[in-house]
């Protein structure tokens, strides 16, 4: 089974520009979550999409947005880039379906897109 | 709000020494997951604990879930260079499917 793929792997942009990142989940997975990771920081949750609907959202400004297509592929967009947006952006896929009240499906991460804003 | 605290932030050990990281949740968790991120890599799922008091082992790694399901630990016996990385715990929020992540513990092997 192919893993989670993210494109591009590296990106350099300048302040004020916008960027779109792409994530293709594992076949059959309907949930895609996006995270921002900066050096020395943990995983900051951006949002989660399930069956083309945003199901959860973290505490990021509206410049960060996303969408999910009918084939479960997801895109994340950041507009008006700031220097502080430089980070590793990770997406994770899962089935998104809790197997009862006491379990939660593991997340499979992609290799990430490293965004540098100059 | 619901939080998962993870300590320590870093742990420096000599190769062969043991390593432990702890997670504490502000609320009862239905389950807890552990992930490992190697330097330059992405998080990889290690294990999920579901039952109160559960203990699971993977070779030199021992995972525990507290009786109250509010804390968990990962213990590595006799660390090796392949264990280097950051270990994260994560648990689901009460109200939705979102995972709340600990800040991670970075395991560093002293030269």
mmCIF file of C-alpha atoms in Angstrom:
data_model
loop_
_atom_site.group_PDB
_atom_site.id
_atom_site.type_symbol
_atom_site.label_atom_id
_atom_site.label_comp_id
_atom_site.label_asym_id
_atom_site.label_seq_id
_atom_site.Cartn_x
_atom_site.Cartn_y
_atom_site.Cartn_z
ATOM 1 C CA UNK A 1 0.000 0.000 0.000
ATOM 2 C CA UNK A 2 1.496 3.344 -1.005
ATOM 3 C CA UNK A 3 2.184 5.786 1.797
ATOM 4 C CA UNK A 4 1.170 9.385 2.229
ATOM 5 C CA UNK A 5 2.715 11.683 -0.345
ATOM 6 C CA UNK A 6 3.222 15.413 -0.090
ATOM 7 C CA UNK A 7 4.245 17.834 -2.787
ATOM 8 C CA UNK A 8 6.350 19.784 -3.111
ATOM 9 C CA UNK A 9 8.952 18.606 -0.613
ATOM 10 C CA UNK A 10 10.697 21.973 -0.441
ATOM 11 C CA UNK A 11 9.479 25.450 -1.190
ATOM 12 C CA UNK A 12 11.012 28.903 -0.964
ATOM 13 C CA UNK A 13 8.735 31.909 -1.059
ATOM 14 C CA UNK A 14 8.952 35.582 -0.174
ATOM 15 C CA UNK A 15 6.828 37.527 2.248
ATOM 16 C CA UNK A 16 3.412 38.438 0.942
ATOM 17 C CA UNK A 17 3.220 35.577 -1.516
ATOM 18 C CA UNK A 18 0.831 32.687 -1.215
ATOM 19 C CA UNK A 19 1.503 28.967 -1.349
ATOM 20 C CA UNK A 20 -0.452 25.773 -1.924
ATOM 21 C CA UNK A 21 0.681 22.443 -0.542
ATOM 22 C CA UNK A 22 -0.725 19.096 -1.575
ATOM 23 C CA UNK A 23 -1.256 15.837 0.272
ATOM 24 C CA UNK A 24 -2.378 12.476 -1.088
ATOM 25 C CA UNK A 25 -3.513 10.124 1.685
ATOM 26 C CA UNK A 26 -3.260 6.377 1.824
ATOM 27 C CA UNK A 27 -5.812 4.763 -0.432
ATOM 28 C CA UNK A 28 -9.073 4.258 1.434
ATOM 29 C CA UNK A 29 -8.327 6.843 4.112
ATOM 30 C CA UNK A 30 -10.912 9.594 4.325
ATOM 31 C CA UNK A 31 -9.326 11.826 6.937
ATOM 32 C CA UNK A 32 -6.451 14.218 6.315
ATOM 33 C CA UNK A 33 -4.988 16.351 9.078
ATOM 34 C CA UNK A 34 -2.468 19.148 8.638
ATOM 35 C CA UNK A 35 0.189 20.156 11.151
ATOM 36 C CA UNK A 36 2.829 22.860 11.384
ATOM 37 C CA UNK A 37 6.127 21.979 12.992
ATOM 38 C CA UNK A 38 8.824 24.546 13.730
ATOM 39 C CA UNK A 39 12.307 23.758 15.077
ATOM 40 C CA UNK A 40 12.118 22.572 18.639
ATOM 41 C CA UNK A 41 8.328 22.767 18.639
ATOM 42 C CA UNK A 42 5.785 20.069 18.764
ATOM 43 C CA UNK A 43 3.055 19.494 16.270
ATOM 44 C CA UNK A 44 0.658 22.400 15.952
ATOM 45 C CA UNK A 45 -2.682 21.250 14.580
ATOM 46 C CA UNK A 46 -4.014 23.279 11.670
ATOM 47 C CA UNK A 47 -7.160 21.473 10.564
ATOM 48 C CA UNK A 48 -8.643 18.134 9.642
ATOM 49 C CA UNK A 49 -10.767 17.216 6.663
ATOM 50 C CA UNK A 50 -13.017 14.207 6.440
ATOM 51 C CA UNK A 51 -15.049 13.357 3.362
ATOM 52 C CA UNK A 52 -14.498 16.830 1.878
ATOM 53 C CA UNK A 53 -15.654 18.637 5.035
ATOM 54 C CA UNK A 54 -13.515 20.463 7.551
ATOM 55 C CA UNK A 55 -14.226 18.566 10.734
ATOM 56 C CA UNK A 56 -11.773 20.213 13.134
ATOM 57 C CA UNK A 57 -9.790 23.421 13.148
ATOM 58 C CA UNK A 58 -6.839 24.589 15.209
ATOM 59 C CA UNK A 59 -5.963 28.085 16.353
ATOM 60 C CA UNK A 60 -4.383 29.508 13.231
ATOM 61 C CA UNK A 61 -5.304 32.731 11.445
ATOM 62 C CA UNK A 62 -7.596 32.757 8.471
ATOM 63 C CA UNK A 63 -4.588 33.028 6.145
ATOM 64 C CA UNK A 64 -4.359 29.276 6.554
ATOM 65 C CA UNK A 65 -7.038 27.385 4.700
ATOM 66 C CA UNK A 66 -7.545 23.996 3.196
ATOM 67 C CA UNK A 67 -9.820 21.792 1.225
ATOM 68 C CA UNK A 68 -10.326 18.166 0.409
ATOM 69 C CA UNK A 69 -11.396 16.649 -2.859
ATOM 70 C CA UNK A 70 -13.673 13.728 -3.549
ATOM 71 C CA UNK A 71 -10.664 11.413 -3.931
ATOM 72 C CA UNK A 72 -9.555 12.462 -0.396
ATOM 73 C CA UNK A 73 -6.544 14.380 -1.661
ATOM 74 C CA UNK A 74 -6.140 17.585 0.279
ATOM 75 C CA UNK A 75 -4.577 20.948 -0.279
ATOM 76 C CA UNK A 76 -3.497 23.566 2.185
ATOM 77 C CA UNK A 77 -3.155 27.203 1.243
ATOM 78 C CA UNK A 78 -1.346 29.969 3.067
ATOM 79 C CA UNK A 79 -1.917 33.494 1.827
ATOM 80 C CA UNK A 80 0.120 36.617 2.529
ATOM 81 C CA UNK A 81 3.098 34.673 3.805
ATOM 82 C CA UNK A 82 4.990 35.910 6.847
ATOM 83 C CA UNK A 83 8.509 35.055 7.972
ATOM 84 C CA UNK A 84 7.050 33.126 10.899
ATOM 85 C CA UNK A 85 5.301 30.743 8.523
ATOM 86 C CA UNK A 86 8.627 29.070 7.765
ATOM 87 C CA UNK A 87 8.135 25.537 9.008
ATOM 88 C CA UNK A 88 7.725 21.902 8.145
ATOM 89 C CA UNK A 89 4.129 21.249 7.146
ATOM 90 C CA UNK A 90 3.024 17.705 7.725
ATOM 91 C CA UNK A 91 -0.114 15.981 6.648
ATOM 92 C CA UNK A 92 -1.401 12.795 8.189
ATOM 93 C CA UNK A 93 -4.033 10.426 6.930
ATOM 94 C CA UNK A 94 -6.216 8.022 8.812
ATOM 95 C CA UNK A 95 -9.456 6.228 8.246
ATOM 96 C CA UNK A 96 -11.021 8.906 10.420
ATOM 97 C CA UNK A 97 -13.504 6.508 11.902
ATOM 98 C CA UNK A 98 -13.309 5.792 15.599
ATOM 99 C CA UNK A 99 -13.755 2.119 16.292
ATOM 100 C CA UNK A 100 -16.088 2.633 19.188
ATOM 101 C CA UNK A 101 -15.671 5.075 22.026
ATOM 102 C CA UNK A 102 -12.335 3.817 23.239
ATOM 103 C CA UNK A 103 -10.178 3.697 20.169
ATOM 104 C CA UNK A 104 -8.845 6.058 17.583
ATOM 105 C CA UNK A 105 -7.175 5.279 14.334
ATOM 106 C CA UNK A 106 -3.466 5.799 14.026
ATOM 107 C CA UNK A 107 -2.212 8.600 11.852
ATOM 108 C CA UNK A 108 0.137 8.002 8.959
ATOM 109 C CA UNK A 109 2.318 10.976 8.215
ATOM 110 C CA UNK A 110 3.750 12.113 4.937
ATOM 111 C CA UNK A 111 7.370 13.287 4.616
ATOM 112 C CA UNK A 112 6.305 16.913 4.896
ATOM 113 C CA UNK A 113 6.823 20.079 2.904
ATOM 114 C CA UNK A 114 9.559 22.348 4.191
ATOM 115 C CA UNK A 115 8.513 25.932 3.555
ATOM 116 C CA UNK A 116 11.013 28.758 3.820
ATOM 117 C CA UNK A 117 9.743 32.317 3.701
ATOM 118 C CA UNK A 118 12.344 34.968 2.900
ATOM 119 C CA UNK B 1 -8.856 23.722 27.508
ATOM 120 C CA UNK B 2 -7.861 20.110 27.257
ATOM 121 C CA UNK B 3 -4.074 19.686 27.381
ATOM 122 C CA UNK B 4 -1.467 16.956 27.225
ATOM 123 C CA UNK B 5 1.761 17.785 29.024
ATOM 124 C CA UNK B 6 4.888 15.815 28.211
ATOM 125 C CA UNK B 7 8.154 15.805 30.154
ATOM 126 C CA UNK B 8 11.044 16.112 29.986
ATOM 127 C CA UNK B 9 11.626 18.236 26.902
ATOM 128 C CA UNK B 10 15.091 16.709 26.402
ATOM 129 C CA UNK B 11 16.916 13.765 27.871
ATOM 130 C CA UNK B 12 20.618 13.166 27.368
ATOM 131 C CA UNK B 13 21.743 9.619 28.059
ATOM 132 C CA UNK B 14 24.816 7.515 27.546
ATOM 133 C CA UNK B 15 24.273 4.663 25.158
ATOM 134 C CA UNK B 16 23.114 1.720 27.222
ATOM 135 C CA UNK B 17 21.305 3.821 29.803
ATOM 136 C CA UNK B 18 17.538 3.861 30.174
ATOM 137 C CA UNK B 19 15.170 6.589 28.962
ATOM 138 C CA UNK B 20 11.684 7.523 30.120
ATOM 139 C CA UNK B 21 9.177 10.114 28.929
ATOM 140 C CA UNK B 22 5.916 10.950 30.665
ATOM 141 C CA UNK B 23 2.594 12.326 29.475
ATOM 142 C CA UNK B 24 -0.118 13.802 31.631
ATOM 143 C CA UNK B 25 -3.554 14.796 30.424
ATOM 144 C CA UNK B 26 -5.827 17.359 32.020
ATOM 145 C CA UNK B 27 -8.759 15.042 31.362
ATOM 146 C CA UNK B 28 -9.386 11.332 31.094
ATOM 147 C CA UNK B 29 -8.377 9.949 27.715
ATOM 148 C CA UNK B 30 -10.184 7.218 25.855
ATOM 149 C CA UNK B 31 -6.820 6.120 24.500
ATOM 150 C CA UNK B 32 -3.289 7.373 23.988
ATOM 151 C CA UNK B 33 -0.945 6.973 21.052
ATOM 152 C CA UNK B 34 2.840 7.187 20.886
ATOM 153 C CA UNK B 35 4.873 8.311 17.893
ATOM 154 C CA UNK B 36 8.571 8.567 17.127
ATOM 155 C CA UNK B 37 10.148 11.161 14.873
ATOM 156 C CA UNK B 38 13.714 10.562 13.781
ATOM 157 C CA UNK B 39 15.886 13.616 13.055
ATOM 158 C CA UNK B 40 14.894 14.967 9.653
ATOM 159 C CA UNK B 41 11.977 12.573 9.442
ATOM 160 C CA UNK B 42 8.272 12.523 10.120
ATOM 161 C CA UNK B 43 6.347 11.061 13.055
ATOM 162 C CA UNK B 44 5.772 7.332 12.872
ATOM 163 C CA UNK B 45 3.118 5.546 14.891
ATOM 164 C CA UNK B 46 4.480 3.239 17.578
ATOM 165 C CA UNK B 47 1.520 2.038 19.596
ATOM 166 C CA UNK B 48 -1.940 2.778 20.960
ATOM 167 C CA UNK B 49 -3.047 2.057 24.522
ATOM 168 C CA UNK B 50 -6.740 1.799 25.302
ATOM 169 C CA UNK B 51 -7.333 0.026 28.601
ATOM 170 C CA UNK B 52 -6.857 1.383 32.096
ATOM 171 C CA UNK B 53 -3.534 0.139 33.526
ATOM 172 C CA UNK B 54 -2.485 -1.318 30.189
ATOM 173 C CA UNK B 55 1.168 -2.220 29.679
ATOM 174 C CA UNK B 56 2.556 -3.103 26.275
ATOM 175 C CA UNK B 57 6.082 -4.017 25.250
ATOM 176 C CA UNK B 58 7.895 -3.734 21.963
ATOM 177 C CA UNK B 59 11.349 -5.232 22.408
ATOM 178 C CA UNK B 60 13.175 -2.701 24.631
ATOM 179 C CA UNK B 61 10.230 -0.264 24.712
ATOM 180 C CA UNK B 62 7.603 -0.454 27.467
ATOM 181 C CA UNK B 63 4.436 1.623 27.262
ATOM 182 C CA UNK B 64 2.078 2.160 30.183
ATOM 183 C CA UNK B 65 -1.362 3.738 30.481
ATOM 184 C CA UNK B 66 -2.336 4.894 33.951
ATOM 185 C CA UNK B 67 -5.189 3.463 35.960
ATOM 186 C CA UNK B 68 -7.091 6.732 35.730
ATOM 187 C CA UNK B 69 -6.307 6.992 31.985
ATOM 188 C CA UNK B 70 -4.840 10.449 32.514
ATOM 189 C CA UNK B 71 -1.164 9.609 32.253
ATOM 190 C CA UNK B 72 1.140 7.444 30.237
ATOM 191 C CA UNK B 73 4.816 6.665 29.973
ATOM 192 C CA UNK B 74 7.308 5.248 27.529
ATOM 193 C CA UNK B 75 10.404 3.568 28.891
ATOM 194 C CA UNK B 76 13.336 2.438 26.780
ATOM 195 C CA UNK B 77 15.765 -0.017 28.312
ATOM 196 C CA UNK B 78 19.428 0.101 27.333
ATOM 197 C CA UNK B 79 19.198 2.819 24.709
ATOM 198 C CA UNK B 80 20.895 2.405 21.351
ATOM 199 C CA UNK B 81 21.822 4.980 18.732
ATOM 200 C CA UNK B 82 18.838 3.873 16.686
ATOM 201 C CA UNK B 83 16.557 5.158 19.459
ATOM 202 C CA UNK B 84 17.595 8.763 18.848
ATOM 203 C CA UNK B 85 14.668 11.014 17.974
ATOM 204 C CA UNK B 86 11.691 12.776 19.477
ATOM 205 C CA UNK B 87 8.913 10.794 21.098
ATOM 206 C CA UNK B 88 5.399 12.218 21.108
ATOM 207 C CA UNK B 89 2.261 11.155 22.886
ATOM 208 C CA UNK B 90 -1.189 12.094 21.607
ATOM 209 C CA UNK B 91 -4.715 11.614 22.849
ATOM 210 C CA UNK B 92 -8.131 12.394 21.373
ATOM 211 C CA UNK B 93 -10.178 15.343 22.514
ATOM 212 C CA UNK B 94 -13.375 14.547 24.344
ATOM 213 C CA UNK B 95 -15.650 16.177 21.872
ATOM 214 C CA UNK B 96 -14.264 15.339 18.474
ATOM 215 C CA UNK B 97 -11.720 13.320 16.550
ATOM 216 C CA UNK B 98 -8.882 15.803 16.917
ATOM 217 C CA UNK B 99 -5.723 14.505 18.561
ATOM 218 C CA UNK B 100 -4.015 16.616 21.216
ATOM 219 C CA UNK B 101 -0.265 16.221 21.107
ATOM 220 C CA UNK B 102 2.350 16.433 23.801
ATOM 221 C CA UNK B 103 5.319 18.685 23.063
ATOM 222 C CA UNK B 104 7.606 15.689 22.642
ATOM 223 C CA UNK B 105 10.706 14.443 24.421
ATOM 224 C CA UNK B 106 13.941 14.496 22.478
ATOM 225 C CA UNK B 107 16.264 11.579 23.209
ATOM 226 C CA UNK B 108 19.901 12.507 22.736
ATOM 227 C CA UNK B 109 22.715 9.983 23.033
ATOM 228 C CA UNK B 110 25.864 11.517 24.525
ATOM 229 C CA UNK B 111 28.982 10.973 22.402
#
